[in-house]
Amino acid sequence: MGLNIFKMLNSRVLTALLIILAIVSAAGAAYELRRIGQIQTFNKAILEAKVPQTDVQSFEAKFATAYWLAKNERYKESTLLYTHLLEHASIKQKAAIQHNIGNIYFMRGVAINGTNMQVGKEAEYLFRQAKNQYQQSVRLDNSNWGTRYNLDRMILMLPGTPTPGVGESESPGLIMGNIPVGLP
């Protein structure tokens, strides 16, 4: 049986197999070189804020578009695009998306904070949303120090949660359930 294999592998058959292998390898290398060129063109287009010619429907292209929208203060469109990307993202990608949505809320809160005393509650709401997004991101991926830093800033910026029944009035109201303060 072993001798039959050696008889079949004469020099002509072996040469033909090696030629086929060389052609397949060359085709694979040509494809990879073409793909590397496409990736470089894609990255260049993204850096220049242009629409890429390849991989238009890829996660990376959509993520870059959402990032560009946020940089250009088109927060609603950016948030919507990021939210749609969450469905198809890996854990690390979800953490990055949550971080960027937190940044959007943070930038919106900073933009309106202090311009008018009536918008204090809206700014606080946006800061709380940013804090929630940063917390989600840290839960998914605790290795991003930028997210952890932003979460720390949010915690320091936001007022503490008030304790029920404690306030500035003389009659703080109910502390526990239906038991009024001051009765025996």
Coordinates of N, CA, C and O in Angstrom, one line a residue:
M1 N 0.8 -1.2 0.0 CA 0.0 0.0 0.0 C 0.9 1.2 0.0 O 0.6 2.2 -0.7
G2 N 1.9 1.3 0.9 CA 2.8 2.4 0.9 C 3.6 2.6 -0.4 O 3.9 3.7 -0.8
L3 N 3.8 1.5 -1.1 CA 4.6 1.6 -2.4 C 3.7 2.3 -3.4 O 4.2 2.9 -4.3
N4 N 2.4 2.1 -3.4 CA 1.5 2.6 -4.4 C 1.5 4.1 -4.3 O 1.4 4.8 -5.3
I5 N 1.6 4.7 -3.1 CA 1.6 6.2 -3.0 C 2.9 6.7 -3.6 O 2.8 7.7 -4.3
F6 N 4.0 6.1 -3.4 CA 5.2 6.5 -4.0 C 5.2 6.4 -5.5 O 5.8 7.3 -6.2
K7 N 4.6 5.4 -6.0 CA 4.5 5.2 -7.4 C 3.7 6.4 -8.1 O 3.9 6.8 -9.1
M8 N 2.6 6.8 -7.3 CA 1.7 7.9 -7.8 C 2.4 9.2 -7.8 O 2.1 10.1 -8.6
L9 N 3.3 9.4 -6.8 CA 4.0 10.7 -6.6 C 5.3 10.7 -7.4 O 6.3 10.9 -6.9
N10 N 5.1 10.6 -8.7 CA 6.3 10.8 -9.5 C 6.6 12.3 -9.7 O 5.8 13.1 -9.2
S11 N 7.6 12.6 -10.3 CA 8.0 14.0 -10.4 C 7.0 14.9 -11.2 O 6.8 16.0 -10.8
R12 N 6.3 14.4 -12.2 CA 5.3 15.2 -12.9 C 4.1 15.5 -12.0 O 3.7 16.7 -12.0
V13 N 3.6 14.6 -11.3 CA 2.5 14.8 -10.4 C 2.9 15.8 -9.2 O 2.1 16.7 -8.9
L14 N 4.0 15.5 -8.7 CA 4.5 16.4 -7.6 C 4.7 17.8 -8.1 O 4.4 18.8 -7.4
T15 N 5.3 18.0 -9.3 CA 5.5 19.3 -9.9 C 4.1 20.0 -10.1 O 4.0 21.2 -9.8
A16 N 3.1 19.3 -10.6 CA 1.8 19.8 -10.8 C 1.2 20.3 -9.5 O 0.6 21.4 -9.5
L17 N 1.3 19.5 -8.5 CA 0.7 19.8 -7.2 C 1.4 21.1 -6.6 O 0.7 22.0 -6.1
L18 N 2.7 21.2 -6.7 CA 3.4 22.3 -6.2 C 3.1 23.6 -7.0 O 3.0 24.7 -6.5
I19 N 2.9 23.4 -8.3 CA 2.5 24.6 -9.2 C 1.1 25.1 -8.8 O 0.8 26.3 -8.6
I20 N 0.2 24.1 -8.5 CA -1.2 24.5 -8.1 C -1.1 25.2 -6.7 O -1.8 26.2 -6.5
L21 N -0.3 24.7 -5.8 CA -0.2 25.3 -4.5 C 0.4 26.7 -4.6 O 0.0 27.6 -3.9
A22 N 1.4 26.9 -5.5 CA 2.0 28.2 -5.7 C 1.0 29.2 -6.3 O 0.9 30.4 -5.9
I23 N 0.1 28.8 -7.2 CA -0.9 29.6 -7.8 C -1.9 30.0 -6.7 O -2.3 31.2 -6.6
V24 N -2.4 29.1 -5.9 CA -3.3 29.4 -4.9 C -2.7 30.3 -3.8 O -3.3 31.3 -3.4
S25 N -1.4 30.1 -3.5 CA -0.8 31.0 -2.5 C -0.6 32.4 -3.1 O -0.8 33.4 -2.4
A26 N -0.2 32.5 -4.4 CA -0.1 33.8 -5.0 C -1.4 34.6 -5.1 O -1.5 35.8 -4.8
A27 N -2.5 33.8 -5.4 CA -3.8 34.5 -5.4 C -4.2 34.9 -4.0 O -4.8 36.0 -3.8
G28 N -3.9 34.1 -3.0 CA -4.2 34.5 -1.6 C -3.4 35.8 -1.2 O -4.0 36.7 -0.5
A29 N -2.2 35.8 -1.5 CA -1.3 37.0 -1.2 C -1.8 38.2 -1.9 O -1.8 39.3 -1.4
A30 N -2.2 38.1 -3.2 CA -2.7 39.2 -4.0 C -4.0 39.7 -3.3 O -4.2 41.0 -3.2
Y31 N -4.9 38.8 -2.9 CA -6.1 39.3 -2.2 C -5.8 40.0 -0.9 O -6.4 41.1 -0.6
E32 N -4.9 39.5 -0.1 CA -4.5 40.1 1.1 C -3.9 41.5 0.9 O -4.2 42.5 1.6
L33 N -3.0 41.6 -0.1 CA -2.4 42.9 -0.4 C -3.5 43.9 -0.9 O -3.5 45.1 -0.5
R34 N -4.5 43.5 -1.7 CA -5.6 44.4 -2.1 C -6.4 44.8 -0.9 O -6.8 45.9 -0.7
R35 N -6.6 43.8 0.1 CA -7.4 44.1 1.3 C -6.7 45.1 2.2 O -7.3 46.0 2.7
I36 N -5.4 45.0 2.3 CA -4.6 45.9 3.1 C -4.7 47.3 2.5 O -4.8 48.3 3.2
G37 N -4.6 47.4 1.2 CA -4.8 48.7 0.5 C -6.2 49.3 0.8 O -6.3 50.5 1.0
Q38 N -7.2 48.5 0.7 CA -8.6 49.0 1.0 C -8.7 49.5 2.5 O -9.3 50.5 2.7
I39 N -8.1 48.8 3.4 CA -8.1 49.2 4.8 C -7.4 50.5 5.0 O -7.8 51.4 5.7
Q40 N -6.2 50.7 4.3 CA -5.5 51.9 4.4 C -6.3 53.1 3.8 O -6.3 54.2 4.4
T41 N -7.0 52.9 2.7 CA -7.8 53.9 2.1 C -9.0 54.2 3.0 O -9.4 55.4 3.2
F42 N -9.6 53.2 3.6 CA -10.7 53.4 4.6 C -10.2 54.2 5.7 O -10.9 55.2 6.1
N43 N -9.1 53.9 6.4 CA -8.6 54.6 7.5 C -8.3 56.1 7.1 O -8.6 57.0 7.9
K44 N -7.7 56.3 6.0 CA -7.4 57.7 5.5 C -8.7 58.5 5.3 O -8.8 59.6 5.7
A45 N -9.7 57.9 4.7 CA -11.0 58.6 4.6 C -11.6 58.9 5.9 O -12.1 60.0 6.1
I46 N -11.6 58.0 6.9 CA -12.1 58.3 8.2 C -11.4 59.4 8.9 O -12.0 60.3 9.4
L47 N -10.1 59.4 8.8 CA -9.3 60.5 9.4 C -9.6 61.8 8.8 O -9.5 62.9 9.5
E48 N -9.9 61.9 7.5 CA -10.2 63.1 6.8 C -11.7 63.4 6.8 O -12.1 64.4 6.2
A49 N -12.4 62.7 7.6 CA -13.9 62.9 7.7 C -14.6 62.8 6.4 O -15.5 63.6 6.1
K50 N -14.1 61.9 5.5 CA -14.8 61.7 4.2 C -15.5 60.3 4.3 O -15.2 59.5 5.1
V51 N -16.4 60.1 3.3 CA -17.1 58.8 3.2 C -16.2 57.8 2.6 O -15.6 58.0 1.6
P52 N -16.0 56.7 3.3 CA -15.1 55.7 2.8 C -15.7 55.0 1.5 O -16.9 54.9 1.4
Q53 N -14.8 54.5 0.6 CA -15.3 53.9 -0.6 C -15.6 52.4 -0.4 O -16.3 51.8 -1.2
T54 N -14.9 51.8 0.6 CA -15.1 50.4 0.9 C -15.6 50.2 2.3 O -15.5 51.1 3.1
D55 N -16.2 49.1 2.6 CA -16.7 48.7 3.9 C -17.7 49.8 4.5 O -17.6 50.1 5.7
V56 N -18.5 50.3 3.6 CA -19.4 51.4 4.0 C -20.4 50.9 5.1 O -20.8 51.7 6.0
Q57 N -20.8 49.7 5.0 CA -21.8 49.1 6.0 C -21.1 48.4 7.2 O -21.8 47.8 8.0
S58 N -19.8 48.6 7.3 CA -19.2 47.9 8.4 C -19.4 48.6 9.7 O -19.8 49.8 9.8
F59 N -19.2 47.9 10.8 CA -19.4 48.4 12.2 C -18.4 49.6 12.3 O -18.8 50.7 12.9
E60 N -17.2 49.5 11.9 CA -16.2 50.6 12.0 C -16.6 51.8 11.3 O -16.5 53.0 11.8
A61 N -17.2 51.7 10.1 CA -17.6 52.9 9.4 C -18.8 53.6 10.1 O -18.8 54.8 10.2
K62 N -19.7 52.8 10.6 CA -20.9 53.4 11.3 C -20.4 54.0 12.6 O -20.9 55.1 13.0
F63 N -19.5 53.4 13.3 CA -19.0 53.9 14.5 C -18.3 55.2 14.3 O -18.4 56.2 15.0
A64 N -17.5 55.3 13.2 CA -16.7 56.5 12.9 C -17.7 57.6 12.5 O -17.5 58.8 12.8
T65 N -18.8 57.3 11.8 CA -19.8 58.2 11.4 C -20.5 58.8 12.7 O -20.7 60.0 12.8
A66 N -20.8 57.9 13.6 CA -21.5 58.4 14.8 C -20.5 59.3 15.6 O -20.9 60.3 16.2
Y67 N -19.3 59.0 15.6 CA -18.3 59.8 16.3 C -18.1 61.1 15.7 O -18.1 62.2 16.3
W68 N -18.1 61.2 14.3 CA -18.0 62.4 13.6 C -19.2 63.3 13.8 O -19.1 64.5 14.0
L69 N -20.4 62.7 13.9 CA -21.6 63.4 14.1 C -21.6 64.1 15.5 O -22.0 65.2 15.7
A70 N -21.1 63.3 16.5 CA -21.0 63.9 17.9 C -20.0 65.0 17.9 O -20.2 66.0 18.6
K71 N -18.9 64.9 17.2 CA -17.8 65.9 17.2 C -18.4 67.2 16.6 O -18.0 68.3 16.9
N72 N -19.3 67.1 15.6 CA -19.9 68.2 15.0 C -21.3 68.6 15.6 O -22.1 69.2 15.0
E73 N -21.4 68.2 16.9 CA -22.6 68.6 17.7 C -23.9 68.2 17.1 O -24.9 68.8 17.4
R74 N -24.0 67.1 16.4 CA -25.2 66.5 16.0 C -25.5 65.3 16.9 O -25.4 64.2 16.5
Y75 N -25.8 65.6 18.1 CA -25.9 64.7 19.2 C -27.0 63.6 19.0 O -26.9 62.5 19.3
K76 N -28.2 64.1 18.5 CA -29.3 63.2 18.4 C -29.0 62.1 17.4 O -29.3 60.9 17.6
E77 N -28.5 62.5 16.2 CA -28.2 61.5 15.1 C -27.1 60.6 15.6 O -27.2 59.4 15.4
S78 N -26.1 61.1 16.3 CA -25.0 60.3 16.8 C -25.5 59.3 17.8 O -25.2 58.1 17.7
T79 N -26.4 59.7 18.7 CA -26.9 58.8 19.8 C -27.7 57.7 19.1 O -27.6 56.5 19.5
L80 N -28.5 58.1 18.1 CA -29.3 57.0 17.4 C -28.5 56.0 16.7 O -28.7 54.8 16.8
L81 N -27.4 56.5 16.1 CA -26.6 55.6 15.4 C -25.8 54.7 16.3 O -25.7 53.4 16.1
Y82 N -25.3 55.2 17.4 CA -24.7 54.4 18.5 C -25.6 53.4 19.0 O -25.2 52.2 19.2
T83 N -26.8 53.8 19.3 CA -27.8 52.9 19.9 C -28.1 51.7 18.9 O -28.2 50.6 19.3
H84 N -28.2 52.0 17.6 CA -28.4 50.9 16.6 C -27.1 50.0 16.6 O -27.3 48.8 16.4
L85 N -26.0 50.5 16.8 CA -24.8 49.7 16.8 C -24.7 48.7 18.0 O -24.0 47.7 17.9
L86 N -25.3 49.1 19.1 CA -25.3 48.2 20.3 C -25.7 46.8 20.0 O -25.3 45.9 20.6
E87 N -26.7 46.7 19.1 CA -27.3 45.3 18.8 C -26.3 44.4 18.2 O -26.4 43.2 18.4
H88 N -25.3 44.9 17.5 CA -24.4 44.0 16.7 C -22.9 44.1 17.3 O -22.0 43.6 16.6
A89 N -22.8 44.7 18.4 CA -21.4 44.9 18.9 C -20.9 43.8 19.9 O -21.7 43.2 20.5
S90 N -19.6 43.7 20.0 CA -19.0 42.8 21.0 C -19.0 43.5 22.3 O -19.4 44.7 22.4
I91 N -18.6 42.9 23.3 CA -18.6 43.5 24.7 C -17.7 44.7 24.7 O -18.1 45.8 25.2
K92 N -16.5 44.7 24.2 CA -15.6 45.8 24.1 C -16.2 46.9 23.3 O -16.1 48.1 23.7
Q93 N -16.8 46.6 22.2 CA -17.4 47.6 21.4 C -18.6 48.3 22.1 O -18.8 49.5 22.0
K94 N -19.4 47.5 22.8 CA -20.5 48.0 23.6 C -20.0 49.0 24.6 O -20.6 50.0 24.9
A95 N -18.9 48.6 25.3 CA -18.3 49.5 26.3 C -17.9 50.9 25.7 O -18.1 51.9 26.2
A96 N -17.3 50.8 24.5 CA -16.9 52.0 23.8 C -18.1 52.9 23.4 O -18.0 54.1 23.5
I97 N -19.1 52.2 22.9 CA -20.3 52.9 22.6 C -21.0 53.6 23.8 O -21.3 54.8 23.7
Q98 N -21.1 52.9 24.9 CA -21.6 53.4 26.1 C -20.8 54.6 26.6 O -21.3 55.7 27.0
H99 N -19.5 54.5 26.5 CA -18.6 55.6 26.8 C -18.9 56.8 26.0 O -19.0 58.0 26.5
N100 N -19.0 56.6 24.7 CA -19.2 57.8 23.8 C -20.6 58.4 24.0 O -20.7 59.6 23.9
I101 N -21.6 57.6 24.2 CA -22.9 58.1 24.5 C -22.9 58.9 25.8 O -23.5 60.0 25.9
G102 N -22.1 58.4 26.8 CA -21.9 59.2 28.1 C -21.2 60.5 27.8 O -21.6 61.6 28.3
N103 N -20.3 60.5 26.9 CA -19.6 61.8 26.5 C -20.6 62.8 25.8 O -20.5 64.0 26.1
I104 N -21.5 62.2 25.0 CA -22.5 63.1 24.4 C -23.4 63.8 25.5 O -23.6 65.0 25.4
Y105 N -23.9 63.0 26.4 CA -24.7 63.6 27.5 C -23.9 64.6 28.3 O -24.4 65.6 28.6
F106 N -22.6 64.2 28.5 CA -21.8 65.1 29.3 C -21.6 66.5 28.6 O -21.7 67.5 29.1
M107 N -21.3 66.4 27.3 CA -21.1 67.6 26.5 C -22.3 68.4 26.4 O -22.3 69.7 26.5
R108 N -23.5 67.8 26.2 CA -24.8 68.5 26.2 C -25.0 69.2 27.6 O -25.5 70.3 27.6
G109 N -24.7 68.5 28.6 CA -24.9 69.1 30.0 C -24.0 70.3 30.2 O -24.5 71.3 30.8
V110 N -22.8 70.1 29.8 CA -21.8 71.2 30.0 C -22.3 72.4 29.1 O -22.1 73.6 29.6
A111 N -22.8 72.2 28.0 CA -23.2 73.3 27.1 C -24.3 74.1 27.7 O -24.4 75.3 27.4
I112 N -25.2 73.5 28.4 CA -26.4 74.3 28.9 C -26.2 74.6 30.4 O -26.9 75.5 30.9
N113 N -25.2 74.1 31.1 CA -25.1 74.3 32.5 C -24.6 75.8 32.7 O -23.6 76.2 32.1
G114 N -25.2 76.5 33.6 CA -24.8 77.8 33.9 C -25.3 78.9 33.0 O -25.1 80.1 33.4
T115 N -25.9 78.6 31.9 CA -26.4 79.7 31.0 C -27.7 80.3 31.6 O -28.0 81.5 31.3
N116 N -28.5 79.6 32.3 CA -29.7 80.0 32.8 C -30.1 79.2 34.0 O -29.9 78.0 34.0
M117 N -30.6 79.9 35.1 CA -30.9 79.2 36.3 C -32.0 78.2 36.1 O -32.1 77.2 36.9
Q118 N -32.8 78.4 35.1 CA -34.0 77.5 34.9 C -33.5 76.1 34.3 O -34.3 75.2 34.3
V119 N -32.3 76.0 33.7 CA -31.9 74.8 33.1 C -31.1 73.9 34.0 O -30.5 73.0 33.5
G120 N -30.9 74.3 35.2 CA -30.1 73.5 36.2 C -30.6 72.1 36.2 O -29.8 71.1 36.3
K121 N -31.9 71.9 36.3 CA -32.5 70.5 36.4 C -32.2 69.7 35.1 O -31.9 68.5 35.1
E122 N -32.3 70.4 33.9 CA -32.0 69.7 32.7 C -30.5 69.3 32.6 O -30.2 68.2 32.2
A123 N -29.7 70.2 33.0 CA -28.2 69.9 33.0 C -28.0 68.7 34.0 O -27.2 67.8 33.7
E124 N -28.6 68.7 35.2 CA -28.4 67.6 36.1 C -28.9 66.3 35.5 O -28.3 65.3 35.7
Y125 N -30.1 66.4 34.8 CA -30.6 65.2 34.2 C -29.6 64.6 33.2 O -29.3 63.4 33.1
L126 N -29.0 65.5 32.3 CA -28.0 65.1 31.3 C -26.8 64.5 32.0 O -26.2 63.5 31.5
F127 N -26.3 65.1 33.1 CA -25.2 64.6 33.8 C -25.5 63.2 34.4 O -24.6 62.3 34.4
R128 N -26.7 63.0 34.9 CA -27.1 61.7 35.5 C -27.1 60.7 34.3 O -26.7 59.5 34.6
Q129 N -27.6 61.1 33.2 CA -27.6 60.1 32.0 C -26.2 59.8 31.7 O -25.9 58.6 31.4
A130 N -25.3 60.8 31.7 CA -23.9 60.5 31.4 C -23.3 59.5 32.4 O -22.6 58.6 32.0
K131 N -23.6 59.8 33.7 CA -23.1 58.9 34.7 C -23.6 57.4 34.5 O -22.8 56.5 34.6
N132 N -24.9 57.3 34.1 CA -25.4 56.0 33.9 C -24.7 55.3 32.7 O -24.4 54.1 32.8
Q133 N -24.4 56.0 31.7 CA -23.7 55.4 30.5 C -22.3 55.0 30.9 O -21.8 54.0 30.5
Y134 N -21.6 55.9 31.7 CA -20.3 55.5 32.1 C -20.3 54.3 33.0 O -19.4 53.4 32.9
Q135 N -21.3 54.2 33.9 CA -21.4 53.0 34.7 C -21.6 51.7 33.9 O -21.0 50.7 34.1
Q136 N -22.5 51.8 32.9 CA -22.7 50.7 32.0 C -21.4 50.3 31.3 O -21.1 49.1 31.1
S137 N -20.6 51.3 30.8 CA -19.4 51.0 30.1 C -18.4 50.3 31.1 O -17.7 49.4 30.7
V138 N -18.3 50.8 32.3 CA -17.4 50.2 33.3 C -17.8 48.8 33.6 O -16.9 47.9 33.8
R139 N -19.1 48.5 33.7 CA -19.6 47.2 33.9 C -19.2 46.2 32.8 O -18.8 45.1 33.1
L140 N -19.2 46.7 31.6 CA -18.8 45.9 30.4 C -17.3 45.7 30.3 O -16.9 44.6 29.9
D141 N -16.6 46.8 30.5 CA -15.1 46.7 30.4 C -14.5 47.7 31.4 O -14.5 48.9 31.2
N142 N -13.9 47.1 32.4 CA -13.4 48.0 33.5 C -11.9 48.4 33.2 O -11.3 49.1 34.0
S143 N -11.4 48.1 32.0 CA -10.0 48.5 31.7 C -9.8 49.8 31.1 O -8.7 50.3 31.0
N144 N -10.9 50.5 30.7 CA -10.8 51.9 30.1 C -10.7 52.9 31.2 O -11.6 53.3 31.9
W145 N -9.5 53.5 31.4 CA -9.2 54.5 32.4 C -9.9 55.8 32.1 O -10.3 56.5 33.0
G146 N -10.2 56.1 30.8 CA -10.9 57.3 30.4 C -12.3 57.2 31.0 O -12.8 58.2 31.5
T147 N -13.0 56.1 30.8 CA -14.3 55.9 31.3 C -14.4 56.0 32.8 O -15.3 56.7 33.4
R148 N -13.4 55.4 33.4 CA -13.4 55.4 34.9 C -13.2 56.9 35.4 O -13.8 57.3 36.4
Y149 N -12.3 57.6 34.7 CA -12.1 59.0 35.1 C -13.3 59.8 34.9 O -13.7 60.6 35.8
N150 N -14.0 59.7 33.8 CA -15.2 60.4 33.5 C -16.3 60.1 34.5 O -17.0 61.0 35.0
L151 N -16.4 58.8 34.9 CA -17.4 58.4 35.9 C -17.1 59.1 37.2 O -18.0 59.6 37.9
D152 N -15.8 59.1 37.6 CA -15.4 59.8 38.8 C -15.8 61.3 38.8 O -16.3 61.8 39.8
R153 N -15.6 61.9 37.7 CA -15.9 63.4 37.5 C -17.4 63.5 37.7 O -17.9 64.5 38.3
M154 N -18.2 62.6 37.1 CA -19.6 62.8 37.2 C -20.1 62.6 38.7 O -21.0 63.3 39.1
I155 N -19.5 61.6 39.4 CA -19.9 61.4 40.8 C -19.6 62.7 41.6 O -20.4 63.0 42.5
L156 N -18.4 63.3 41.3 CA -18.1 64.5 42.1 C -18.9 65.7 41.7 O -19.2 66.6 42.5
M157 N -19.4 65.8 40.5 CA -20.1 66.9 40.0 C -21.6 66.9 40.5 O -22.2 67.9 40.8
L158 N -22.1 65.7 40.5 CA -23.6 65.6 40.8 C -23.8 65.7 42.3 O -23.0 65.3 43.1
P159 N -24.9 66.4 42.6 CA -25.2 66.5 44.1 C -25.6 65.1 44.6 O -26.1 64.2 43.9
G160 N -25.3 64.9 45.9 CA -25.6 63.6 46.5 C -27.1 63.3 46.5 O -28.0 64.2 46.4
T161 N -27.5 62.1 46.6 CA -28.9 61.7 46.7 C -29.4 62.1 48.1 O -28.8 61.7 49.1
P162 N -30.5 62.9 48.1 CA -31.0 63.4 49.4 C -31.6 62.2 50.2 O -32.1 61.3 49.7
T163 N -31.4 62.4 51.5 CA -31.9 61.4 52.5 C -33.4 61.7 52.7 O -33.7 62.9 53.0
P164 N -34.3 60.7 52.6 CA -35.7 61.0 52.8 C -35.9 61.5 54.3 O -35.4 61.0 55.2
G165 N -36.7 62.6 54.4 CA -37.1 63.1 55.7 C -36.1 64.2 56.2 O -36.3 64.8 57.2
V166 N -35.0 64.3 55.5 CA -34.0 65.3 56.0 C -34.0 66.5 55.0 O -33.8 66.3 53.8
G167 N -34.1 67.7 55.5 CA -34.1 68.8 54.7 C -34.0 70.1 55.5 O -33.7 70.0 56.7
E168 N -34.2 71.2 54.9 CA -34.0 72.5 55.5 C -35.3 72.9 56.3 O -35.2 73.8 57.1
S169 N -36.4 72.3 56.0 CA -37.6 72.8 56.7 C -37.6 72.3 58.1 O -37.0 71.3 58.5
E170 N -38.5 72.9 58.9 CA -38.6 72.5 60.3 C -39.4 71.2 60.5 O -39.3 70.5 61.4
S171 N -40.3 71.0 59.5 CA -41.1 69.8 59.5 C -40.7 68.9 58.3 O -41.3 69.0 57.3
P172 N -39.7 68.1 58.5 CA -39.2 67.3 57.4 C -40.2 66.3 56.9 O -40.0 65.7 55.8
G173 N -41.3 66.0 57.6 CA -42.2 65.0 57.0 C -41.9 63.6 57.5 O -41.4 63.4 58.6
L174 N -42.3 62.6 56.7 CA -42.2 61.3 57.1 C -40.8 60.7 56.9 O -40.2 61.0 55.8
I175 N -40.3 60.0 57.8 CA -39.0 59.4 57.7 C -39.2 57.9 57.3 O -38.5 57.5 56.3
M176 N -40.0 57.2 58.0 CA -40.2 55.8 57.6 C -41.7 55.6 57.5 O -42.5 55.9 58.4
G177 N -42.1 55.0 56.4 CA -43.5 54.6 56.1 C -44.5 55.7 56.5 O -44.4 56.8 56.1
N178 N -45.4 55.3 57.4 CA -46.5 56.2 57.8 C -46.3 56.7 59.2 O -47.2 57.2 59.8
I179 N -45.1 56.6 59.8 CA -44.9 57.1 61.1 C -44.4 58.6 61.1 O -43.3 58.9 60.6
P180 N -45.3 59.5 61.6 CA -44.9 60.9 61.5 C -43.8 61.2 62.5 O -43.7 60.6 63.5
V181 N -43.0 62.2 62.2 CA -41.9 62.6 63.1 C -42.5 63.4 64.3 O -43.4 64.2 64.1
G182 N -42.0 63.1 65.5 CA -42.4 63.8 66.7 C -43.5 63.1 67.5 O -43.8 63.6 68.6
L183 N -44.2 62.1 67.0 CA -45.2 61.4 67.8 C -44.6 60.3 68.6 O -43.6 59.7 68.2
P184 N -45.1 60.0 69.8 CA -44.6 59.0 70.7 C -44.8 57.6 70.1 O -45.6 57.3 69.3

